[in-house]
Amino acid sequence: GMGYVDEEVINKDALSFFTPKSRLEIMRMLRERPNAEIASSFEAEFITKKGIIKNVLVKSIPITYNKESSIL
């Protein structure tokens, strides 16, 4: 597992759990596909609670929340 308990991840910026390199790549992907209408997936480097970097597959899907477009 990743080692975090619920209280450590709820209401946290999801990007803070990724390496700086992966954060940049995720932000680039979001800028290039701001109005994406389909789900996408990509590989990223996740940092576990113990500081170990794990390669993960991230899946995202566009949603509308409170009348605003977002990505889940």
PDB file of N, CA, C and O in Angstrom:
ATOM      1  N   GLY A   1       0.811  -1.190   0.000  1.00  0.00           N
ATOM      2  CA  GLY A   1       0.000   0.000   0.000  1.00  0.00           C
ATOM      3  C   GLY A   1       0.852   1.250   0.000  1.00  0.00           C
ATOM      4  O   GLY A   1       2.071   1.205  -0.020  1.00  0.00           O
ATOM      5  N   MET A   2       0.173   2.349   0.069  1.00  0.00           N
ATOM      6  CA  MET A   2       0.852   3.638   0.034  1.00  0.00           C
ATOM      7  C   MET A   2       1.161   4.168   1.435  1.00  0.00           C
ATOM      8  O   MET A   2       1.948   5.072   1.597  1.00  0.00           O
ATOM      9  N   GLY A   3       0.496   3.622   2.462  1.00  0.00           N
ATOM     10  CA  GLY A   3       0.843   3.942   3.834  1.00  0.00           C
ATOM     11  C   GLY A   3       0.083   5.078   4.485  1.00  0.00           C
ATOM     12  O   GLY A   3       0.247   5.337   5.668  1.00  0.00           O
ATOM     13  N   TYR A   4      -0.741   5.786   3.732  1.00  0.00           N
ATOM     14  CA  TYR A   4      -1.476   6.913   4.298  1.00  0.00           C
ATOM     15  C   TYR A   4      -2.808   6.454   4.886  1.00  0.00           C
ATOM     16  O   TYR A   4      -3.436   5.539   4.380  1.00  0.00           O
ATOM     17  N   VAL A   5      -3.254   7.111   5.952  1.00  0.00           N
ATOM     18  CA  VAL A   5      -4.591   6.885   6.491  1.00  0.00           C
ATOM     19  C   VAL A   5      -5.495   7.977   5.925  1.00  0.00           C
ATOM     20  O   VAL A   5      -5.026   9.005   5.434  1.00  0.00           O
ATOM     21  N   ASP A   6      -6.797   7.747   5.984  1.00  0.00           N
ATOM     22  CA  ASP A   6      -7.762   8.665   5.390  1.00  0.00           C
ATOM     23  C   ASP A   6      -7.516  10.122   5.768  1.00  0.00           C
ATOM     24  O   ASP A   6      -7.537  11.009   4.917  1.00  0.00           O
ATOM     25  N   GLU A   7      -7.285  10.382   7.044  1.00  0.00           N
ATOM     26  CA  GLU A   7      -7.123  11.753   7.518  1.00  0.00           C
ATOM     27  C   GLU A   7      -5.928  12.466   6.882  1.00  0.00           C
ATOM     28  O   GLU A   7      -5.871  13.688   6.848  1.00  0.00           O
ATOM     29  N   GLU A   8      -4.974  11.701   6.386  1.00  0.00           N
ATOM     30  CA  GLU A   8      -3.782  12.289   5.777  1.00  0.00           C
ATOM     31  C   GLU A   8      -3.988  12.665   4.312  1.00  0.00           C
ATOM     32  O   GLU A   8      -3.176  13.407   3.754  1.00  0.00           O
ATOM     33  N   VAL A   9      -5.047  12.180   3.713  1.00  0.00           N
ATOM     34  CA  VAL A   9      -5.262  12.474   2.293  1.00  0.00           C
ATOM     35  C   VAL A   9      -6.532  13.274   2.008  1.00  0.00           C
ATOM     36  O   VAL A   9      -6.613  13.951   0.991  1.00  0.00           O
ATOM     37  N   ILE A  10      -7.506  13.212   2.912  1.00  0.00           N
ATOM     38  CA  ILE A  10      -8.756  13.938   2.694  1.00  0.00           C
ATOM     39  C   ILE A  10      -8.479  15.439   2.719  1.00  0.00           C
ATOM     40  O   ILE A  10      -7.781  15.934   3.598  1.00  0.00           O
ATOM     41  N   ASN A  11      -9.019  16.142   1.730  1.00  0.00           N
ATOM     42  CA  ASN A  11      -8.869  17.596   1.578  1.00  0.00           C
ATOM     43  C   ASN A  11      -7.442  18.039   1.281  1.00  0.00           C
ATOM     44  O   ASN A  11      -7.096  19.193   1.491  1.00  0.00           O
ATOM     45  N   LYS A  12      -6.604  17.143   0.825  1.00  0.00           N
ATOM     46  CA  LYS A  12      -5.234  17.487   0.441  1.00  0.00           C
ATOM     47  C   LYS A  12      -5.162  17.614  -1.076  1.00  0.00           C
ATOM     48  O   LYS A  12      -5.910  16.970  -1.809  1.00  0.00           O
ATOM     49  N   ASP A  13      -4.249  18.427  -1.539  1.00  0.00           N
ATOM     50  CA  ASP A  13      -4.006  18.551  -2.975  1.00  0.00           C
ATOM     51  C   ASP A  13      -3.412  17.235  -3.459  1.00  0.00           C
ATOM     52  O   ASP A  13      -2.348  16.813  -2.997  1.00  0.00           O
ATOM     53  N   ALA A  14      -4.091  16.585  -4.370  1.00  0.00           N
ATOM     54  CA  ALA A  14      -3.643  15.277  -4.864  1.00  0.00           C
ATOM     55  C   ALA A  14      -2.239  15.344  -5.458  1.00  0.00           C
ATOM     56  O   ALA A  14      -1.466  14.391  -5.351  1.00  0.00           O
ATOM     57  N   LEU A  15      -1.879  16.470  -6.048  1.00  0.00           N
ATOM     58  CA  LEU A  15      -0.559  16.585  -6.663  1.00  0.00           C
ATOM     59  C   LEU A  15       0.566  16.500  -5.639  1.00  0.00           C
ATOM     60  O   LEU A  15       1.688  16.131  -5.973  1.00  0.00           O
ATOM     61  N   SER A  16       0.289  16.806  -4.387  1.00  0.00           N
ATOM     62  CA  SER A  16       1.340  16.791  -3.370  1.00  0.00           C
ATOM     63  C   SER A  16       1.856  15.378  -3.096  1.00  0.00           C
ATOM     64  O   SER A  16       2.905  15.222  -2.474  1.00  0.00           O
ATOM     65  N   PHE A  17       1.154  14.366  -3.560  1.00  0.00           N
ATOM     66  CA  PHE A  17       1.578  12.983  -3.345  1.00  0.00           C
ATOM     67  C   PHE A  17       2.414  12.437  -4.509  1.00  0.00           C
ATOM     68  O   PHE A  17       2.795  11.271  -4.504  1.00  0.00           O
ATOM     69  N   PHE A  18       2.682  13.284  -5.491  1.00  0.00           N
ATOM     70  CA  PHE A  18       3.470  12.878  -6.652  1.00  0.00           C
ATOM     71  C   PHE A  18       4.823  13.573  -6.647  1.00  0.00           C
ATOM     72  O   PHE A  18       4.993  14.626  -6.037  1.00  0.00           O
ATOM     73  N   THR A  19       5.786  12.987  -7.357  1.00  0.00           N
ATOM     74  CA  THR A  19       7.107  13.605  -7.468  1.00  0.00           C
ATOM     75  C   THR A  19       6.988  14.911  -8.247  1.00  0.00           C
ATOM     76  O   THR A  19       6.040  15.097  -9.028  1.00  0.00           O
ATOM     77  N   PRO A  20       7.944  15.837  -8.068  1.00  0.00           N
ATOM     78  CA  PRO A  20       7.920  17.084  -8.835  1.00  0.00           C
ATOM     79  C   PRO A  20       7.843  16.838 -10.346  1.00  0.00           C
ATOM     80  O   PRO A  20       7.109  17.527 -11.061  1.00  0.00           O
ATOM     81  N   LYS A  21       8.575  15.849 -10.821  1.00  0.00           N
ATOM     82  CA  LYS A  21       8.559  15.509 -12.257  1.00  0.00           C
ATOM     83  C   LYS A  21       7.147  15.116 -12.694  1.00  0.00           C
ATOM     84  O   LYS A  21       6.650  15.590 -13.722  1.00  0.00           O
ATOM     85  N   SER A  22       6.486  14.281 -11.911  1.00  0.00           N
ATOM     86  CA  SER A  22       5.130  13.854 -12.258  1.00  0.00           C
ATOM     87  C   SER A  22       4.132  15.002 -12.139  1.00  0.00           C
ATOM     88  O   SER A  22       3.210  15.113 -12.931  1.00  0.00           O
ATOM     89  N   ARG A  23       4.328  15.863 -11.143  1.00  0.00           N
ATOM     90  CA  ARG A  23       3.439  17.031 -11.004  1.00  0.00           C
ATOM     91  C   ARG A  23       3.473  17.884 -12.259  1.00  0.00           C
ATOM     92  O   ARG A  23       2.434  18.306 -12.770  1.00  0.00           O
ATOM     93  N   LEU A  24       4.676  18.135 -12.761  1.00  0.00           N
ATOM     94  CA  LEU A  24       4.813  18.934 -13.982  1.00  0.00           C
ATOM     95  C   LEU A  24       4.125  18.262 -15.161  1.00  0.00           C
ATOM     96  O   LEU A  24       3.448  18.911 -15.963  1.00  0.00           O
ATOM     97  N   GLU A  25       4.302  16.959 -15.281  1.00  0.00           N
ATOM     98  CA  GLU A  25       3.688  16.213 -16.377  1.00  0.00           C
ATOM     99  C   GLU A  25       2.163  16.222 -16.264  1.00  0.00           C
ATOM    100  O   GLU A  25       1.447  16.387 -17.263  1.00  0.00           O
ATOM    101  N   ILE A  26       1.649  16.062 -15.061  1.00  0.00           N
ATOM    102  CA  ILE A  26       0.193  16.084 -14.860  1.00  0.00           C
ATOM    103  C   ILE A  26      -0.354  17.462 -15.209  1.00  0.00           C
ATOM    104  O   ILE A  26      -1.369  17.587 -15.906  1.00  0.00           O
ATOM    105  N   MET A  27       0.315  18.525 -14.765  1.00  0.00           N
ATOM    106  CA  MET A  27      -0.136  19.890 -15.068  1.00  0.00           C
ATOM    107  C   MET A  27      -0.080  20.157 -16.578  1.00  0.00           C
ATOM    108  O   MET A  27      -0.967  20.792 -17.124  1.00  0.00           O
ATOM    109  N   ARG A  28       0.967  19.666 -17.241  1.00  0.00           N
ATOM    110  CA  ARG A  28       1.072  19.833 -18.694  1.00  0.00           C
ATOM    111  C   ARG A  28      -0.100  19.147 -19.381  1.00  0.00           C
ATOM    112  O   ARG A  28      -0.738  19.710 -20.260  1.00  0.00           O
ATOM    113  N   MET A  29      -0.387  17.932 -18.961  1.00  0.00           N
ATOM    114  CA  MET A  29      -1.486  17.173 -19.550  1.00  0.00           C
ATOM    115  C   MET A  29      -2.812  17.913 -19.357  1.00  0.00           C
ATOM    116  O   MET A  29      -3.621  18.006 -20.274  1.00  0.00           O
ATOM    117  N   LEU A  30      -3.027  18.472 -18.185  1.00  0.00           N
ATOM    118  CA  LEU A  30      -4.273  19.191 -17.931  1.00  0.00           C
ATOM    119  C   LEU A  30      -4.380  20.462 -18.774  1.00  0.00           C
ATOM    120  O   LEU A  30      -5.457  20.814 -19.250  1.00  0.00           O
ATOM    121  N   ARG A  31      -3.256  21.156 -18.964  1.00  0.00           N
ATOM    122  CA  ARG A  31      -3.263  22.367 -19.813  1.00  0.00           C
ATOM    123  C   ARG A  31      -3.559  22.015 -21.266  1.00  0.00           C
ATOM    124  O   ARG A  31      -4.259  22.758 -21.957  1.00  0.00           O
ATOM    125  N   GLU A  32      -3.011  20.914 -21.745  1.00  0.00           N
ATOM    126  CA  GLU A  32      -3.191  20.520 -23.142  1.00  0.00           C
ATOM    127  C   GLU A  32      -4.581  19.961 -23.416  1.00  0.00           C
ATOM    128  O   GLU A  32      -5.019  19.948 -24.554  1.00  0.00           O
ATOM    129  N   ARG A  33      -5.262  19.495 -22.375  1.00  0.00           N
ATOM    130  CA  ARG A  33      -6.588  18.903 -22.551  1.00  0.00           C
ATOM    131  C   ARG A  33      -7.593  19.537 -21.587  1.00  0.00           C
ATOM    132  O   ARG A  33      -8.243  18.850 -20.814  1.00  0.00           O
ATOM    133  N   PRO A  34      -7.728  20.863 -21.617  1.00  0.00           N
ATOM    134  CA  PRO A  34      -8.585  21.527 -20.622  1.00  0.00           C
ATOM    135  C   PRO A  34     -10.056  21.154 -20.723  1.00  0.00           C
ATOM    136  O   PRO A  34     -10.763  21.183 -19.733  1.00  0.00           O
ATOM    137  N   ASN A  35     -10.514  20.811 -21.891  1.00  0.00           N
ATOM    138  CA  ASN A  35     -11.930  20.486 -22.079  1.00  0.00           C
ATOM    139  C   ASN A  35     -12.121  19.038 -22.522  1.00  0.00           C
ATOM    140  O   ASN A  35     -13.015  18.730 -23.300  1.00  0.00           O
ATOM    141  N   ALA A  36     -11.276  18.178 -22.002  1.00  0.00           N
ATOM    142  CA  ALA A  36     -11.350  16.765 -22.375  1.00  0.00           C
ATOM    143  C   ALA A  36     -12.732  16.206 -22.071  1.00  0.00           C
ATOM    144  O   ALA A  36     -13.328  16.513 -21.052  1.00  0.00           O
ATOM    145  N   GLU A  37     -13.226  15.416 -22.980  1.00  0.00           N
ATOM    146  CA  GLU A  37     -14.550  14.834 -22.817  1.00  0.00           C
ATOM    147  C   GLU A  37     -14.505  13.331 -22.589  1.00  0.00           C
ATOM    148  O   GLU A  37     -15.535  12.706 -22.434  1.00  0.00           O
ATOM    149  N   ILE A  38     -13.313  12.772 -22.573  1.00  0.00           N
ATOM    150  CA  ILE A  38     -13.194  11.329 -22.358  1.00  0.00           C
ATOM    151  C   ILE A  38     -12.182  11.060 -21.251  1.00  0.00           C
ATOM    152  O   ILE A  38     -11.329  11.881 -20.946  1.00  0.00           O
ATOM    153  N   ALA A  39     -12.287   9.901 -20.663  1.00  0.00           N
ATOM    154  CA  ALA A  39     -11.347   9.498 -19.622  1.00  0.00           C
ATOM    155  C   ALA A  39      -9.970   9.272 -20.239  1.00  0.00           C
ATOM    156  O   ALA A  39      -9.849   8.938 -21.414  1.00  0.00           O
ATOM    157  N   SER A  40      -8.951   9.477 -19.440  1.00  0.00           N
ATOM    158  CA  SER A  40      -7.596   9.215 -19.910  1.00  0.00           C
ATOM    159  C   SER A  40      -6.810   8.555 -18.785  1.00  0.00           C
ATOM    160  O   SER A  40      -7.206   8.579 -17.628  1.00  0.00           O
ATOM    161  N   SER A  41      -5.691   7.965 -19.147  1.00  0.00           N
ATOM    162  CA  SER A  41      -4.824   7.359 -18.138  1.00  0.00           C
ATOM    163  C   SER A  41      -3.379   7.643 -18.519  1.00  0.00           C
ATOM    164  O   SER A  41      -3.052   7.831 -19.687  1.00  0.00           O
ATOM    165  N   PHE A  42      -2.533   7.691 -17.502  1.00  0.00           N
ATOM    166  CA  PHE A  42      -1.121   7.966 -17.716  1.00  0.00           C
ATOM    167  C   PHE A  42      -0.341   7.436 -16.522  1.00  0.00           C
ATOM    168  O   PHE A  42      -0.890   7.239 -15.442  1.00  0.00           O
ATOM    169  N   GLU A  43       0.958   7.225 -16.727  1.00  0.00           N
ATOM    170  CA  GLU A  43       1.822   6.764 -15.648  1.00  0.00           C
ATOM    171  C   GLU A  43       2.388   7.959 -14.904  1.00  0.00           C
ATOM    172  O   GLU A  43       2.643   9.003 -15.495  1.00  0.00           O
ATOM    173  N   ALA A  44       2.574   7.792 -13.590  1.00  0.00           N
ATOM    174  CA  ALA A  44       3.134   8.854 -12.766  1.00  0.00           C
ATOM    175  C   ALA A  44       3.897   8.222 -11.602  1.00  0.00           C
ATOM    176  O   ALA A  44       3.740   7.042 -11.301  1.00  0.00           O
ATOM    177  N   GLU A  45       4.731   9.036 -10.953  1.00  0.00           N
ATOM    178  CA  GLU A  45       5.508   8.581  -9.809  1.00  0.00           C
ATOM    179  C   GLU A  45       4.845   9.079  -8.526  1.00  0.00           C
ATOM    180  O   GLU A  45       4.771  10.283  -8.280  1.00  0.00           O
ATOM    181  N   PHE A  46       4.361   8.153  -7.713  1.00  0.00           N
ATOM    182  CA  PHE A  46       3.668   8.450  -6.463  1.00  0.00           C
ATOM    183  C   PHE A  46       4.647   8.270  -5.310  1.00  0.00           C
ATOM    184  O   PHE A  46       5.451   7.348  -5.309  1.00  0.00           O
ATOM    185  N   ILE A  47       4.568   9.151  -4.306  1.00  0.00           N
ATOM    186  CA  ILE A  47       5.447   9.060  -3.146  1.00  0.00           C
ATOM    187  C   ILE A  47       4.664   8.463  -1.981  1.00  0.00           C
ATOM    188  O   ILE A  47       3.661   9.026  -1.542  1.00  0.00           O
ATOM    189  N   THR A  48       5.124   7.318  -1.483  1.00  0.00           N
ATOM    190  CA  THR A  48       4.454   6.681  -0.352  1.00  0.00           C
ATOM    191  C   THR A  48       4.760   7.459   0.932  1.00  0.00           C
ATOM    192  O   THR A  48       5.635   8.333   0.953  1.00  0.00           O
ATOM    193  N   LYS A  49       4.058   7.138   1.989  1.00  0.00           N
ATOM    194  CA  LYS A  49       4.280   7.798   3.276  1.00  0.00           C
ATOM    195  C   LYS A  49       5.724   7.618   3.745  1.00  0.00           C
ATOM    196  O   LYS A  49       6.297   8.512   4.367  1.00  0.00           O
ATOM    197  N   LYS A  50       6.330   6.489   3.418  1.00  0.00           N
ATOM    198  CA  LYS A  50       7.726   6.234   3.803  1.00  0.00           C
ATOM    199  C   LYS A  50       8.729   6.881   2.856  1.00  0.00           C
ATOM    200  O   LYS A  50       9.938   6.730   3.026  1.00  0.00           O
ATOM    201  N   GLY A  51       8.235   7.589   1.831  1.00  0.00           N
ATOM    202  CA  GLY A  51       9.121   8.268   0.894  1.00  0.00           C
ATOM    203  C   GLY A  51       9.574   7.428  -0.280  1.00  0.00           C
ATOM    204  O   GLY A  51      10.421   7.856  -1.062  1.00  0.00           O
ATOM    205  N   ILE A  52       9.010   6.247  -0.421  1.00  0.00           N
ATOM    206  CA  ILE A  52       9.350   5.374  -1.545  1.00  0.00           C
ATOM    207  C   ILE A  52       8.567   5.820  -2.773  1.00  0.00           C
ATOM    208  O   ILE A  52       7.374   6.110  -2.689  1.00  0.00           O
ATOM    209  N   ILE A  53       9.245   5.885  -3.907  1.00  0.00           N
ATOM    210  CA  ILE A  53       8.588   6.273  -5.154  1.00  0.00           C
ATOM    211  C   ILE A  53       8.074   5.022  -5.846  1.00  0.00           C
ATOM    212  O   ILE A  53       8.821   4.066  -6.058  1.00  0.00           O
ATOM    213  N   LYS A  54       6.772   5.043  -6.179  1.00  0.00           N
ATOM    214  CA  LYS A  54       6.159   3.918  -6.879  1.00  0.00           C
ATOM    215  C   LYS A  54       5.554   4.424  -8.182  1.00  0.00           C
ATOM    216  O   LYS A  54       4.914   5.475  -8.216  1.00  0.00           O
ATOM    217  N   ASN A  55       5.759   3.667  -9.242  1.00  0.00           N
ATOM    218  CA  ASN A  55       5.122   3.990 -10.512  1.00  0.00           C
ATOM    219  C   ASN A  55       3.681   3.511 -10.453  1.00  0.00           C
ATOM    220  O   ASN A  55       3.422   2.359 -10.096  1.00  0.00           O
ATOM    221  N   VAL A  56       2.753   4.407 -10.771  1.00  0.00           N
ATOM    222  CA  VAL A  56       1.328   4.090 -10.715  1.00  0.00           C
ATOM    223  C   VAL A  56       0.657   4.493 -12.017  1.00  0.00           C
ATOM    224  O   VAL A  56       1.164   5.325 -12.769  1.00  0.00           O
ATOM    225  N   LEU A  57      -0.482   3.908 -12.267  1.00  0.00           N
ATOM    226  CA  LEU A  57      -1.305   4.287 -13.406  1.00  0.00           C
ATOM    227  C   LEU A  57      -2.435   5.159 -12.868  1.00  0.00           C
ATOM    228  O   LEU A  57      -3.204   4.744 -12.009  1.00  0.00           O
ATOM    229  N   VAL A  58      -2.496   6.380 -13.362  1.00  0.00           N
ATOM    230  CA  VAL A  58      -3.512   7.341 -12.922  1.00  0.00           C
ATOM    231  C   VAL A  58      -4.578   7.424 -13.999  1.00  0.00           C
ATOM    232  O   VAL A  58      -4.271   7.570 -15.180  1.00  0.00           O
ATOM    233  N   LYS A  59      -5.827   7.315 -13.586  1.00  0.00           N
ATOM    234  CA  LYS A  59      -6.941   7.460 -14.520  1.00  0.00           C
ATOM    235  C   LYS A  59      -7.710   8.716 -14.151  1.00  0.00           C
ATOM    236  O   LYS A  59      -7.938   8.968 -12.968  1.00  0.00           O
ATOM    237  N   SER A  60      -8.072   9.483 -15.143  1.00  0.00           N
ATOM    238  CA  SER A  60      -8.830  10.705 -14.894  1.00  0.00           C
ATOM    239  C   SER A  60     -10.057  10.741 -15.794  1.00  0.00           C
ATOM    240  O   SER A  60     -10.064  10.157 -16.879  1.00  0.00           O
ATOM    241  N   ILE A  61     -11.068  11.412 -15.305  1.00  0.00           N
ATOM    242  CA  ILE A  61     -12.299  11.555 -16.075  1.00  0.00           C
ATOM    243  C   ILE A  61     -12.854  12.951 -15.827  1.00  0.00           C
ATOM    244  O   ILE A  61     -12.852  13.436 -14.693  1.00  0.00           O
ATOM    245  N   PRO A  62     -13.268  13.640 -16.887  1.00  0.00           N
ATOM    246  CA  PRO A  62     -13.844  14.975 -16.702  1.00  0.00           C
ATOM    247  C   PRO A  62     -15.223  14.881 -16.052  1.00  0.00           C
ATOM    248  O   PRO A  62     -16.005  13.978 -16.359  1.00  0.00           O
ATOM    249  N   ILE A  63     -15.493  15.799 -15.128  1.00  0.00           N
ATOM    250  CA  ILE A  63     -16.795  15.846 -14.463  1.00  0.00           C
ATOM    251  C   ILE A  63     -17.256  17.296 -14.365  1.00  0.00           C
ATOM    252  O   ILE A  63     -16.476  18.216 -14.599  1.00  0.00           O
ATOM    253  N   THR A  64     -18.520  17.484 -14.028  1.00  0.00           N
ATOM    254  CA  THR A  64     -19.036  18.805 -13.701  1.00  0.00           C
ATOM    255  C   THR A  64     -19.446  18.763 -12.236  1.00  0.00           C
ATOM    256  O   THR A  64     -20.199  17.884 -11.812  1.00  0.00           O
ATOM    257  N   TYR A  65     -18.918  19.706 -11.458  1.00  0.00           N
ATOM    258  CA  TYR A  65     -19.202  19.769 -10.021  1.00  0.00           C
ATOM    259  C   TYR A  65     -19.542  21.213  -9.686  1.00  0.00           C
ATOM    260  O   TYR A  65     -18.775  22.121  -9.992  1.00  0.00           O
ATOM    261  N   ASN A  66     -20.684  21.411  -9.082  1.00  0.00           N
ATOM    262  CA  ASN A  66     -21.158  22.772  -8.774  1.00  0.00           C
ATOM    263  C   ASN A  66     -21.139  23.658 -10.015  1.00  0.00           C
ATOM    264  O   ASN A  66     -20.688  24.788  -9.979  1.00  0.00           O
ATOM    265  N   LYS A  67     -21.560  23.089 -11.133  1.00  0.00           N
ATOM    266  CA  LYS A  67     -21.642  23.784 -12.425  1.00  0.00           C
ATOM    267  C   LYS A  67     -20.292  24.207 -12.978  1.00  0.00           C
ATOM    268  O   LYS A  67     -20.200  25.057 -13.842  1.00  0.00           O
ATOM    269  N   GLU A  68     -19.220  23.603 -12.485  1.00  0.00           N
ATOM    270  CA  GLU A  68     -17.885  23.895 -12.992  1.00  0.00           C
ATOM    271  C   GLU A  68     -17.235  22.612 -13.479  1.00  0.00           C
ATOM    272  O   GLU A  68     -17.377  21.555 -12.875  1.00  0.00           O
ATOM    273  N   SER A  69     -16.497  22.732 -14.573  1.00  0.00           N
ATOM    274  CA  SER A  69     -15.769  21.582 -15.115  1.00  0.00           C
ATOM    275  C   SER A  69     -14.576  21.282 -14.225  1.00  0.00           C
ATOM    276  O   SER A  69     -13.918  22.187 -13.730  1.00  0.00           O
ATOM    277  N   SER A  70     -14.326  20.000 -14.036  1.00  0.00           N
ATOM    278  CA  SER A  70     -13.209  19.564 -13.227  1.00  0.00           C
ATOM    279  C   SER A  70     -12.769  18.196 -13.702  1.00  0.00           C
ATOM    280  O   SER A  70     -13.372  17.624 -14.607  1.00  0.00           O
ATOM    281  N   ILE A  71     -11.708  17.679 -13.091  1.00  0.00           N
ATOM    282  CA  ILE A  71     -11.225  16.352 -13.444  1.00  0.00           C
ATOM    283  C   ILE A  71     -11.154  15.528 -12.174  1.00  0.00           C
ATOM    284  O   ILE A  71     -10.632  15.972 -11.155  1.00  0.00           O
ATOM    285  N   LEU A  72     -11.687  14.334 -12.243  1.00  0.00           N
ATOM    286  CA  LEU A  72     -11.704  13.425 -11.103  1.00  0.00           C
ATOM    287  C   LEU A  72     -10.725  12.308 -11.361  1.00  0.00           C
ATOM    288  O   LEU A  72     -10.600  11.806 -12.444  1.00  0.00           O
TER     289      LEU A  72
END
